[in-house]
Short mmCIF file of C-alpha atoms in Angstrom, two decimals:
data_model
loop_
_atom_site.label_atom_id
_atom_site.label_comp_id
_atom_site.label_asym_id
_atom_site.label_seq_id
_atom_site.Cartn_x
_atom_site.Cartn_y
_atom_site.Cartn_z
CA UNK A 1 -31.38 61.80 -19.45
CA UNK A 2 -31.04 59.25 -22.24
CA UNK A 3 -28.06 57.71 -20.45
CA UNK A 4 -30.11 57.39 -17.27
CA UNK A 5 -32.87 55.77 -19.28
CA UNK A 6 -30.49 53.20 -20.72
CA UNK A 7 -29.02 52.47 -17.31
CA UNK A 8 -32.50 51.98 -15.87
CA UNK A 9 -33.41 49.59 -18.69
CA UNK A 10 -30.25 47.53 -18.68
CA UNK A 11 -29.56 47.18 -14.95
CA UNK A 12 -32.18 44.46 -14.34
CA UNK A 13 -30.90 42.51 -17.38
CA UNK A 14 -27.36 42.37 -16.10
CA UNK A 15 -28.29 41.28 -12.61
CA UNK A 16 -29.97 38.07 -13.79
CA UNK A 17 -26.97 35.80 -13.33
CA UNK A 18 -25.92 34.89 -9.80
CA UNK A 19 -22.24 34.93 -8.94
CA UNK A 20 -20.92 31.47 -8.14
CA UNK A 21 -20.21 30.93 -4.46
CA UNK A 22 -17.02 29.47 -3.02
CA UNK A 23 -13.39 30.51 -3.14
CA UNK A 24 -11.55 31.66 -6.20
CA UNK A 25 -8.41 29.61 -6.89
CA UNK A 26 -5.99 30.69 -9.59
CA UNK A 27 -2.36 30.41 -10.64
CA UNK A 28 -0.03 28.91 -13.21
CA UNK A 29 0.34 25.35 -14.51
CA UNK A 30 3.66 24.06 -15.82
CA UNK A 31 4.73 20.62 -17.02
CA UNK A 32 8.46 19.91 -17.00
CA UNK A 33 9.00 23.65 -16.46
CA UNK A 34 7.01 24.70 -19.51
CA UNK A 35 3.52 26.31 -19.44
CA UNK A 36 0.67 23.90 -20.20
CA UNK A 37 -1.21 25.04 -23.30
CA UNK A 38 -4.70 23.78 -22.43
CA UNK A 39 -6.76 21.35 -20.41
CA UNK A 40 -8.80 21.35 -17.24
CA UNK A 41 -8.33 21.37 -13.46
CA UNK A 42 -10.92 19.83 -11.13
CA UNK A 43 -11.21 20.62 -7.40
CA UNK A 44 -13.08 17.90 -5.49
CA UNK A 45 -13.82 18.18 -1.74
CA UNK A 46 -11.68 15.59 0.07
CA UNK A 47 -14.22 13.12 1.49
CA UNK A 48 -11.50 11.26 3.44
CA UNK A 49 -10.88 14.49 5.42
CA UNK A 50 -14.57 15.14 6.02
CA UNK A 51 -15.15 17.74 3.30
CA UNK A 52 -18.08 17.38 0.92
CA UNK A 53 -20.09 19.44 -1.53
CA UNK A 54 -19.93 20.65 -5.10
CA UNK A 55 -16.77 20.44 -7.17
CA UNK A 56 -14.98 23.43 -8.66
CA UNK A 57 -13.10 23.51 -11.93
CA UNK A 58 -11.14 25.78 -14.27
CA UNK A 59 -9.91 25.83 -17.83
CA UNK A 60 -6.16 25.97 -18.44
CA UNK A 61 -5.30 28.67 -20.97
CA UNK A 62 -1.67 29.27 -21.95
CA UNK A 63 -0.26 28.09 -18.64
CA UNK A 64 -2.77 29.88 -16.38
CA UNK A 65 -6.01 28.91 -14.70
CA UNK A 66 -8.68 30.80 -12.75
CA UNK A 67 -11.85 29.27 -11.30
CA UNK A 68 -13.59 32.66 -11.57
CA UNK A 69 -12.96 32.90 -15.33
CA UNK A 70 -15.18 31.59 -18.14
CA UNK A 71 -15.41 27.79 -18.14
CA UNK A 72 -14.75 27.66 -14.39
CA UNK A 73 -16.58 27.37 -11.09
CA UNK A 74 -15.28 28.48 -7.67
CA UNK A 75 -14.15 25.98 -5.06
CA UNK A 76 -15.75 24.86 -1.81
CA UNK A 77 -13.36 25.83 1.06
CA UNK A 78 -11.67 23.07 3.06
CA UNK A 79 -9.50 20.04 2.27
CA UNK A 80 -9.57 19.53 -1.48
CA UNK A 81 -8.05 17.21 -4.05
CA UNK A 82 -7.12 18.84 -7.31
CA UNK A 83 -6.68 16.89 -10.53
CA UNK A 84 -4.97 18.32 -13.61
CA UNK A 85 -5.49 17.15 -17.19
CA UNK A 86 -3.10 18.96 -19.53
CA UNK A 87 -3.27 18.91 -23.32
CA UNK A 88 -1.42 20.51 -26.21
CA UNK A 89 -2.41 20.99 -29.84
CA UNK A 90 -1.14 18.43 -32.33
CA UNK A 91 1.00 19.53 -35.25
CA UNK A 92 -1.18 20.42 -38.22
CA UNK A 93 0.08 17.36 -40.12
CA UNK A 94 -1.02 15.00 -37.33
CA UNK A 95 -4.51 16.41 -36.92
CA UNK A 96 -7.64 14.64 -38.11
CA UNK A 97 -11.15 16.12 -38.17
CA UNK A 98 -11.84 14.73 -34.69
CA UNK A 99 -8.42 14.57 -32.99
CA UNK A 100 -6.71 17.96 -32.79
CA UNK A 101 -5.00 17.81 -29.37
CA UNK A 102 -3.07 15.30 -27.33
CA UNK A 103 -2.74 14.74 -23.58
CA UNK A 104 0.60 15.79 -22.06
CA UNK A 105 0.61 13.55 -18.98
CA UNK A 106 -1.59 11.25 -16.97
CA UNK A 107 -3.98 12.97 -14.58
CA UNK A 108 -1.84 14.71 -11.93
CA UNK A 109 -3.37 15.03 -8.45
CA UNK A 110 -2.45 17.12 -5.38
CA UNK A 111 -3.96 17.74 -1.94
CA UNK A 112 -4.82 21.33 -1.14
CA UNK A 113 -6.34 23.33 1.72
CA UNK A 114 -8.64 25.98 0.24
CA UNK A 115 -9.27 29.04 2.45
CA UNK A 116 -12.69 30.76 2.58
CA UNK A 117 -11.37 33.78 0.65
CA UNK A 118 -9.12 33.15 -2.34
CA UNK A 119 -5.95 31.26 -3.08
CA UNK A 120 -3.11 31.57 -5.54
CA UNK A 121 -1.70 28.11 -6.15
CA UNK A 122 0.92 27.44 -8.81
CA UNK A 123 1.07 23.85 -10.06
CA UNK A 124 4.28 22.23 -11.30
CA UNK A 125 3.65 18.83 -12.85
CA UNK A 126 6.91 16.88 -12.68
CA UNK A 127 8.40 15.63 -15.94
CA UNK A 128 8.33 12.15 -14.42
CA UNK A 129 4.52 12.12 -14.72
CA UNK A 130 4.06 9.26 -17.13
CA UNK A 131 3.06 10.43 -20.58
CA UNK A 132 0.12 8.79 -22.29
CA UNK A 133 -0.30 7.83 -25.91
CA UNK A 134 -2.03 10.18 -28.32
CA UNK A 135 -5.09 7.99 -27.97
CA UNK A 136 -7.13 6.29 -30.59
CA UNK A 137 -9.05 8.24 -33.15
CA UNK A 138 -12.59 8.85 -32.22
CA UNK B 1 -59.38 91.34 -30.70
CA UNK B 2 -57.28 90.56 -27.64
CA UNK B 3 -55.35 87.41 -28.18
CA UNK B 4 -55.46 84.77 -25.39
CA UNK B 5 -52.15 83.49 -24.14
CA UNK B 6 -51.16 80.46 -26.18
CA UNK B 7 -52.01 77.19 -24.33
CA UNK B 8 -49.82 74.24 -25.41
CA UNK B 9 -52.02 71.38 -26.63
CA UNK B 10 -49.30 68.63 -26.68
CA UNK B 11 -46.65 67.27 -24.27
CA UNK B 12 -43.45 69.08 -23.49
CA UNK B 13 -40.16 67.35 -24.20
CA UNK B 14 -39.56 66.74 -20.51
CA UNK B 15 -42.96 65.09 -20.06
CA UNK B 16 -42.31 62.87 -23.04
CA UNK B 17 -38.89 61.78 -21.74
CA UNK B 18 -40.33 61.06 -18.29
CA UNK B 19 -42.99 58.84 -19.84
CA UNK B 20 -40.40 57.03 -21.95
CA UNK B 21 -38.21 56.55 -18.90
CA UNK B 22 -41.07 55.06 -16.90
CA UNK B 23 -41.97 52.70 -19.75
CA UNK B 24 -38.29 51.77 -20.03
CA UNK B 25 -38.07 50.92 -16.35
CA UNK B 26 -41.24 48.83 -16.54
CA UNK B 27 -39.96 46.90 -19.58
CA UNK B 28 -36.63 46.47 -17.84
CA UNK B 29 -38.41 44.95 -14.87
CA UNK B 30 -40.62 42.75 -17.03
CA UNK B 31 -38.03 41.38 -19.45
CA UNK B 32 -36.12 39.11 -17.03
CA UNK B 33 -39.42 37.69 -15.80
CA UNK B 34 -40.52 36.94 -19.37
CA UNK B 35 -37.14 35.34 -20.14
CA UNK B 36 -37.44 33.17 -17.03
CA UNK B 37 -40.96 32.09 -18.04
CA UNK B 38 -39.75 31.22 -21.54
CA UNK B 39 -36.86 29.18 -20.11
CA UNK B 40 -39.26 27.39 -17.74
CA UNK B 41 -41.42 26.31 -20.67
CA UNK B 42 -38.40 25.16 -22.66
CA UNK B 43 -37.28 23.15 -19.65
CA UNK B 44 -40.72 21.57 -19.40
CA UNK B 45 -40.51 20.56 -23.09
CA UNK B 46 -37.05 19.10 -22.46
CA UNK B 47 -38.32 17.20 -19.42
CA UNK B 48 -41.03 15.66 -21.56
CA UNK B 49 -38.44 14.52 -24.13
CA UNK B 50 -36.27 12.94 -21.43
CA UNK B 51 -39.32 11.11 -20.17
CA UNK B 52 -40.25 9.88 -23.66
CA UNK B 53 -36.74 8.53 -24.18
CA UNK B 54 -36.71 6.85 -20.76
CA UNK B 55 -40.10 5.24 -21.46
CA UNK B 56 -38.91 4.09 -24.89
CA UNK B 57 -36.05 2.28 -23.15
CA UNK B 58 -38.40 0.71 -20.61
CA UNK B 59 -40.75 -0.45 -23.39
CA UNK B 60 -37.75 -1.92 -25.22
CA UNK B 61 -36.83 -3.80 -22.04
CA UNK B 62 -40.40 -5.02 -21.75
CA UNK B 63 -40.39 -6.41 -25.31
CA UNK B 64 -36.84 -7.74 -25.51
CA UNK B 65 -36.29 -8.59 -21.81
CA UNK B 66 -33.18 -6.44 -21.78
CA UNK B 67 -32.26 -2.79 -22.35
CA UNK B 68 -30.73 -1.88 -25.74
CA UNK B 69 -26.93 -1.82 -25.95
CA UNK B 70 -25.90 1.76 -25.14
CA UNK B 71 -23.04 1.74 -27.62
CA UNK B 72 -22.18 -1.34 -29.63
CA UNK B 73 -18.54 -1.99 -30.31
CA UNK B 74 -16.85 -4.77 -32.27
CA UNK B 75 -20.00 -6.67 -33.07
CA UNK B 76 -19.58 -9.23 -35.82
CA UNK B 77 -22.19 -9.26 -38.56
CA UNK B 78 -25.05 -11.55 -37.74
CA UNK B 79 -25.50 -14.73 -39.86
CA UNK B 80 -22.42 -13.86 -41.89
CA UNK B 81 -20.19 -16.58 -43.24
CA UNK B 82 -17.44 -13.98 -43.24
CA UNK B 83 -17.33 -13.99 -39.46
CA UNK B 84 -13.61 -14.55 -39.15
CA UNK B 85 -12.01 -13.24 -35.96
CA UNK B 86 -8.61 -13.55 -37.62
CA UNK B 87 -9.55 -10.82 -40.06
CA UNK B 88 -10.20 -8.47 -37.16
CA UNK B 89 -13.31 -7.20 -35.51
CA UNK B 90 -16.22 -5.91 -37.49
CA UNK B 91 -17.51 -2.77 -35.85
CA UNK B 92 -21.21 -2.27 -36.34
CA UNK B 93 -21.26 0.37 -33.64
CA UNK B 94 -24.92 1.32 -33.44
CA UNK B 95 -26.25 3.61 -30.69
CA UNK B 96 -29.17 2.82 -28.35
CA UNK B 97 -31.19 5.57 -29.99
CA UNK B 98 -31.46 3.59 -33.23
CA UNK B 99 -32.72 0.54 -31.31
CA UNK B 100 -35.56 2.46 -29.66
CA UNK B 101 -36.67 4.37 -32.80
CA UNK B 102 -39.86 2.25 -33.27
CA UNK B 103 -40.86 3.18 -29.72
CA UNK B 104 -40.48 6.88 -30.53
CA UNK B 105 -42.93 6.55 -33.45
CA UNK B 106 -40.02 6.55 -35.89
CA UNK B 107 -40.63 3.07 -37.36
CA UNK B 108 -40.00 4.21 -40.94
CA UNK B 109 -36.61 5.59 -39.99
CA UNK B 110 -35.79 2.34 -38.19
CA UNK B 111 -36.73 0.30 -41.27
CA UNK B 112 -34.23 2.30 -43.36
CA UNK B 113 -31.32 1.54 -41.02
CA UNK B 114 -28.96 -1.24 -42.16
CA UNK B 115 -27.79 -3.19 -39.10
CA UNK B 116 -25.41 -5.36 -41.15
CA UNK B 117 -22.98 -2.56 -41.94
CA UNK B 118 -21.11 -0.03 -39.84
CA UNK B 119 -23.03 2.96 -38.55
CA UNK B 120 -20.87 5.25 -40.70
CA UNK B 121 -21.43 3.22 -43.89
CA UNK B 122 -23.00 5.12 -46.79
CA UNK B 123 -26.12 2.90 -46.43
CA UNK B 124 -26.88 4.62 -43.12
CA UNK B 125 -26.09 8.19 -44.16
CA UNK B 126 -29.74 9.05 -44.87
CA UNK B 127 -30.86 7.90 -41.42
CA UNK B 128 -27.94 9.65 -39.74
CA UNK B 129 -28.72 12.90 -41.52
CA UNK B 130 -32.29 12.96 -40.24
CA UNK B 131 -33.11 15.41 -37.45
CA UNK B 132 -35.24 13.55 -34.89
CA UNK B 133 -36.87 16.32 -32.86
CA UNK B 134 -37.16 14.21 -29.71
CA UNK B 135 -33.36 14.28 -29.48
CA UNK B 136 -32.98 18.05 -29.06
CA UNK B 137 -33.49 20.27 -26.03
CA UNK B 138 -35.13 23.57 -27.04
CA UNK B 139 -32.80 25.51 -24.70
CA UNK B 140 -29.69 24.04 -26.32
CA UNK B 141 -27.97 24.71 -29.64
CA UNK B 142 -30.03 24.00 -32.74
CA UNK B 143 -29.76 20.45 -34.19
CA UNK B 144 -27.58 21.59 -37.08
CA UNK B 145 -25.30 23.90 -35.11
CA UNK B 146 -22.71 21.23 -34.21
CA UNK B 147 -22.34 18.38 -36.68
CA UNK B 148 -20.19 15.28 -36.91
CA UNK B 149 -16.83 16.27 -38.46
CA UNK B 150 -15.81 12.67 -39.29
CA UNK B 151 -15.61 11.38 -42.87
CA UNK B 152 -17.94 8.74 -44.30
CA UNK B 153 -21.68 8.36 -43.95
CA UNK B 154 -21.75 10.28 -40.67
CA UNK B 155 -20.14 13.42 -42.10
CA UNK B 156 -22.33 16.40 -41.25
CA UNK B 157 -24.83 14.30 -39.26
CA UNK B 158 -26.75 16.07 -36.50
CA UNK B 159 -26.00 14.91 -32.97
CA UNK B 160 -28.22 14.30 -29.94
CA UNK B 161 -28.74 16.17 -26.66
CA UNK B 162 -29.59 13.01 -24.72
CA UNK B 163 -26.95 10.44 -23.78
CA UNK B 164 -27.07 7.04 -22.14
CA UNK B 165 -25.34 7.02 -18.74
CA UNK B 166 -22.65 4.32 -19.00
CA UNK B 167 -21.98 4.43 -15.26
CA UNK B 168 -19.48 6.18 -12.99
CA UNK B 169 -16.23 7.17 -14.68
CA UNK B 170 -12.75 7.39 -13.17
CA UNK B 171 -9.07 7.65 -14.04
CA UNK B 172 -8.21 3.93 -13.89
CA UNK B 173 -9.78 0.48 -13.59
CA UNK B 174 -10.86 -0.37 -10.01
CA UNK B 175 -11.20 3.29 -9.03
CA UNK B 176 -12.92 4.01 -5.73
CA UNK B 177 -15.66 6.30 -4.43
CA UNK B 178 -16.36 6.94 -0.74
CA UNK B 179 -20.03 7.41 0.17
CA UNK B 180 -21.00 7.89 3.82
CA UNK B 181 -17.67 6.53 5.07
CA UNK B 182 -17.97 3.37 2.98
CA UNK B 183 -15.68 2.76 0.00
CA UNK B 184 -16.88 1.21 -3.26
CA UNK B 185 -14.74 -0.06 -6.13
CA UNK B 186 -15.72 0.22 -9.80
CA UNK B 187 -14.55 -1.45 -12.98
CA UNK B 188 -13.50 0.62 -15.96
CA UNK B 189 -12.31 -0.51 -19.37
CA UNK B 190 -9.75 1.53 -21.38
CA UNK B 191 -9.15 4.07 -18.59
CA UNK B 192 -7.72 7.46 -19.61
CA UNK B 193 -8.58 6.86 -23.24
CA UNK B 194 -11.28 8.22 -25.52
CA UNK B 195 -12.90 4.80 -25.36
CA UNK B 196 -13.12 4.50 -21.55
CA UNK B 197 -16.28 2.61 -20.54
CA UNK B 198 -17.85 1.77 -17.21
CA UNK B 199 -19.21 -1.67 -16.41
CA UNK B 200 -21.85 -0.36 -13.99
CA UNK B 201 -24.48 1.57 -15.94
CA UNK B 202 -27.55 0.52 -17.91
CA UNK B 203 -26.85 1.96 -21.39
CA UNK B 204 -23.21 0.89 -21.57
CA UNK B 205 -20.82 -0.19 -24.21
CA UNK B 206 -21.35 -3.74 -25.54
CA UNK B 207 -18.78 -5.96 -27.25
CA UNK B 208 -19.00 -9.36 -28.89
CA UNK B 209 -15.49 -10.53 -28.05
CA UNK B 210 -14.71 -12.34 -24.83
CA UNK B 211 -12.50 -10.84 -22.17
CA UNK B 212 -14.05 -7.41 -21.72
CA UNK B 213 -16.09 -6.19 -18.74
CA UNK B 214 -18.78 -5.35 -21.28
CA UNK B 215 -18.74 -8.58 -23.32
CA UNK B 216 -22.34 -9.23 -24.36
CA UNK B 217 -23.53 -6.71 -21.78
CA UNK B 218 -27.27 -6.27 -22.15
CA UNK B 219 -28.80 -5.16 -18.86
CA UNK B 220 -32.01 -6.64 -17.49
CA UNK B 221 -34.39 -4.80 -15.19
CA UNK B 222 -33.73 -7.31 -12.39
CA UNK B 223 -30.04 -6.31 -12.35
CA UNK B 224 -30.85 -2.75 -11.23
CA UNK B 225 -30.60 -3.61 -7.56
CA UNK B 226 -29.87 -0.04 -6.38
CA UNK B 227 -33.49 0.73 -7.28
CA UNK B 228 -34.83 1.95 -10.61
CA UNK B 229 -35.82 5.35 -9.18
CA UNK B 230 -32.27 5.75 -7.84
CA UNK B 231 -30.34 4.93 -11.01
CA UNK B 232 -29.62 7.19 -13.97
CA UNK B 233 -30.70 5.80 -17.33
CA UNK B 234 -29.91 8.77 -19.53
CA UNK B 235 -28.90 12.38 -19.14
CA UNK B 236 -28.80 15.64 -20.98
CA UNK B 237 -25.82 17.21 -22.69
CA UNK B 238 -27.05 20.21 -24.62
CA UNK B 239 -24.41 22.81 -23.85
CA UNK B 240 -23.32 25.50 -26.25
CA UNK B 241 -19.57 25.19 -26.84
CA UNK B 242 -17.12 28.03 -26.12
CA UNK B 243 -16.78 30.32 -29.12
CA UNK B 244 -14.22 29.16 -31.64
CA UNK B 245 -14.72 25.47 -30.80
CA UNK B 246 -17.18 23.01 -32.32
CA UNK B 247 -15.57 19.62 -31.83
CA UNK B 248 -17.58 17.85 -29.11
CA UNK B 249 -20.70 16.39 -30.72
CA UNK B 250 -20.98 13.29 -32.94
CA UNK B 251 -23.66 11.57 -34.99
CA UNK B 252 -26.64 10.32 -32.97
CA UNK B 253 -26.48 6.88 -34.63
CA UNK B 254 -22.92 6.28 -33.45
CA UNK B 255 -22.18 3.56 -30.91
CA UNK B 256 -18.54 3.06 -30.04
CA UNK B 257 -15.58 3.16 -32.34
CA UNK B 258 -12.75 4.64 -30.31
CA UNK B 259 -15.26 6.82 -28.44
CA UNK B 260 -19.01 6.63 -27.84
CA UNK B 261 -21.35 8.87 -29.80
CA UNK B 262 -24.52 8.61 -27.70
CA UNK B 263 -23.39 7.45 -24.24
CA UNK B 264 -21.06 9.00 -21.63
CA UNK B 265 -19.47 8.03 -18.33
CA UNK B 266 -20.42 10.23 -15.39
CA UNK B 267 -16.93 11.23 -14.33
CA UNK B 268 -16.86 15.02 -14.13
CA UNK B 269 -19.12 17.69 -12.54
CA UNK B 270 -22.17 18.80 -14.53
CA UNK B 271 -21.47 21.57 -17.06
CA UNK B 272 -17.69 21.28 -16.64
CA UNK B 273 -16.07 19.37 -19.49
CA UNK B 274 -15.94 19.56 -23.26
CA UNK B 275 -13.85 17.38 -25.54
CA UNK B 276 -10.13 18.17 -25.52
CA UNK B 277 -8.04 15.00 -25.82
CA UNK B 278 -8.56 11.43 -24.56
CA UNK B 279 -11.70 12.42 -22.64
CA UNK B 280 -14.37 11.81 -25.27
CA UNK B 281 -16.37 9.28 -23.23
CA UNK B 282 -16.00 11.42 -20.09
CA UNK B 283 -17.43 14.64 -21.56
CA UNK B 284 -19.68 15.98 -18.80
CA UNK B 285 -23.46 16.04 -18.79
CA UNK B 286 -24.87 19.56 -18.76
CA UNK B 287 -27.32 21.97 -20.32
CA UNK B 288 -28.25 25.58 -20.97
CA UNK B 289 -30.88 25.36 -18.21
CA UNK B 290 -29.57 27.44 -15.28
CA UNK B 291 -27.94 25.42 -12.49
CA UNK B 292 -27.98 21.84 -13.70
CA UNK B 293 -29.31 19.36 -16.25
CA UNK B 294 -32.19 16.91 -16.73
CA UNK B 295 -31.80 13.17 -16.23
CA UNK B 296 -34.08 10.21 -16.93
CA UNK B 297 -34.19 7.54 -14.25
CA UNK B 298 -34.53 3.79 -14.80
CA UNK B 299 -38.14 3.86 -13.53
CA UNK B 300 -39.16 6.11 -16.44
CA UNK B 301 -39.27 9.33 -14.46
CA UNK B 302 -37.42 12.50 -15.43
CA UNK B 303 -35.95 15.07 -13.08
CA UNK B 304 -33.74 18.12 -12.80
CA UNK B 305 -30.38 17.46 -11.15
CA UNK B 306 -28.69 20.43 -9.47
CA UNK B 307 -25.03 20.97 -10.40
CA UNK B 308 -24.18 21.65 -6.74
CA UNK B 309 -24.85 18.03 -5.70
CA UNK B 310 -21.59 16.32 -4.70
CA UNK B 311 -19.98 14.58 -7.66
CA UNK B 312 -19.54 11.26 -5.83
CA UNK B 313 -23.29 11.12 -5.15
CA UNK B 314 -23.98 11.56 -8.89
CA UNK B 315 -21.42 8.88 -9.74
CA UNK B 316 -23.02 6.50 -7.25
CA UNK B 317 -26.45 7.13 -8.77
CA UNK B 318 -24.95 6.34 -12.19
CA UNK B 319 -24.15 2.83 -10.98
CA UNK B 320 -27.04 0.37 -10.96
CA UNK B 321 -26.09 -2.38 -8.55
CA UNK B 322 -23.18 -1.53 -6.23
CA UNK B 323 -25.30 -1.03 -3.11
CA UNK B 324 -24.38 2.60 -2.33
CA UNK B 325 -26.90 4.64 -0.34
CA UNK B 326 -26.89 7.81 -2.43
CA UNK B 327 -29.74 10.31 -2.26
CA UNK B 328 -30.00 12.99 -4.93
CA UNK B 329 -31.34 15.40 -2.28
#
C-alpha cells in the first residue's frame, strides 16, 4: 500500500523531462592509439549535402563517448560532420588555478552518415594531427 | 441493560490510507505544474534583466555614439607618460559591464572603479567583489556558487550570467558558414586558443595596437547592417556545471587577458560546452531554462532562443553586417 502510494506520488515527477530526439551515436575515441582522456565531440548536420537542423554532441570520458549520456544530445539522422576536441589533464606541477588541462590535437573532423536508429562509431585520430600549444593562461 | 453493538466513531486504517493515497496522487499531479509555473516566473525575471542590459548598451551608444568595448585587451593607460610600447602592452582589460554600470543605476560602483589600472589590480577588488543582482539569472547557480579562481584582485569575485556576443566563432581565421546555399567567410583572431575573438559582433574584443582585426573596434549603430532586431547583442550563460567541476566562470569586470571574462564567441550549440582547454572564449551560451537560453538583440528586445535551431543560423545572427538572411524561426 505504502509502496503504491510512493509510486503514485513520484511517477509524475520523473516524467517531467522529455527524452531528446534523434539518433544515439557512441563509441571509442583514440589519439595515436591511446584513449583520449576528455574533451567533446560535436555532430553538425552537413549543409553541403542538404542536411540541416540541431547539432548533437557528447562528452569524451576515458576514451569513450555517448550522445545519450550526461553532457550529450542525440544526433539528427543524415549526412553529418563530426568534430573532435580532445584534452588531457596537465601534470600537477604544470597546473595553475585556471589552466588544468591541455588540448591533445587540433580539431579533428570526419564525415559520417547517421542512421535513424543508432550508430556505433569508433574514432581514431591519427598521430599526424598537428598538436597545439598548451595555450596561454586565462 | 442490553448493550448496543459498538459503532466505530473514527476512520478505519484502510479508509485513512485511501485518503492519504488520493491526496498523494493529487499532490503528485500538482507539483510538476507548480514547478513549471515557478520556472516560468524565473524566466520572466531573467528576460527582464536581459532587456535591461540590452537597453543599457543602447543608451551607452546613444551617449557615446558607439557601443562599449566588449572586452578590452592591451589598452595603454590614458594620458600616461609611461606609454612605451617597447616595455610591452599594458592590459587594462575592462569588461563592457563596467562601462554600462551608470546606466544600470550603479553609478556609485562605477565611480569606485579605477580605469587606469588592470581589472585585476587590488584597486578594483572591491568593485569586482560586489554582487550586482542584474547580472544573475534566478534559475541559474547563485552568484557566489562559482567564483574566479585567479590570483590578484579578482580572486573570489562573483561572475556574470550575461555575456556579450563577440560574433560567430570557428576553428580558424576565414572560416565559412553556408546559409541557404550561399557561403560566407568570417574573420577570427587567435583561432583555437583561449583568446580567440571574432571581428563580426557588437560587444567584441578591443585592442589599442595596430594590426589586429579588433584594433580600436568600437561598433556604431550604423554598422549593424544585418538589422538590429536580427543581431545578437548579448546572451545568457547561467548553466550549473557538472558535479566535481567549477572552473568555467570568471570575474564580471574582466575584459580580455588570454581569455574574455564577459564576452563569448558563438561557436558551439547552446548548452553544450564548458571550459576544458583552449576553448575559453568559445564556451557555449546556455541556461537552466528548459530547451534554450535568453538573448538580447541589438534593438533592445529580449527573446528566448530554442536550442534546436540550427547552429549556423545562430552564428549568422551573431554577426552584425555580413548580409546573411538568417531567421531565428
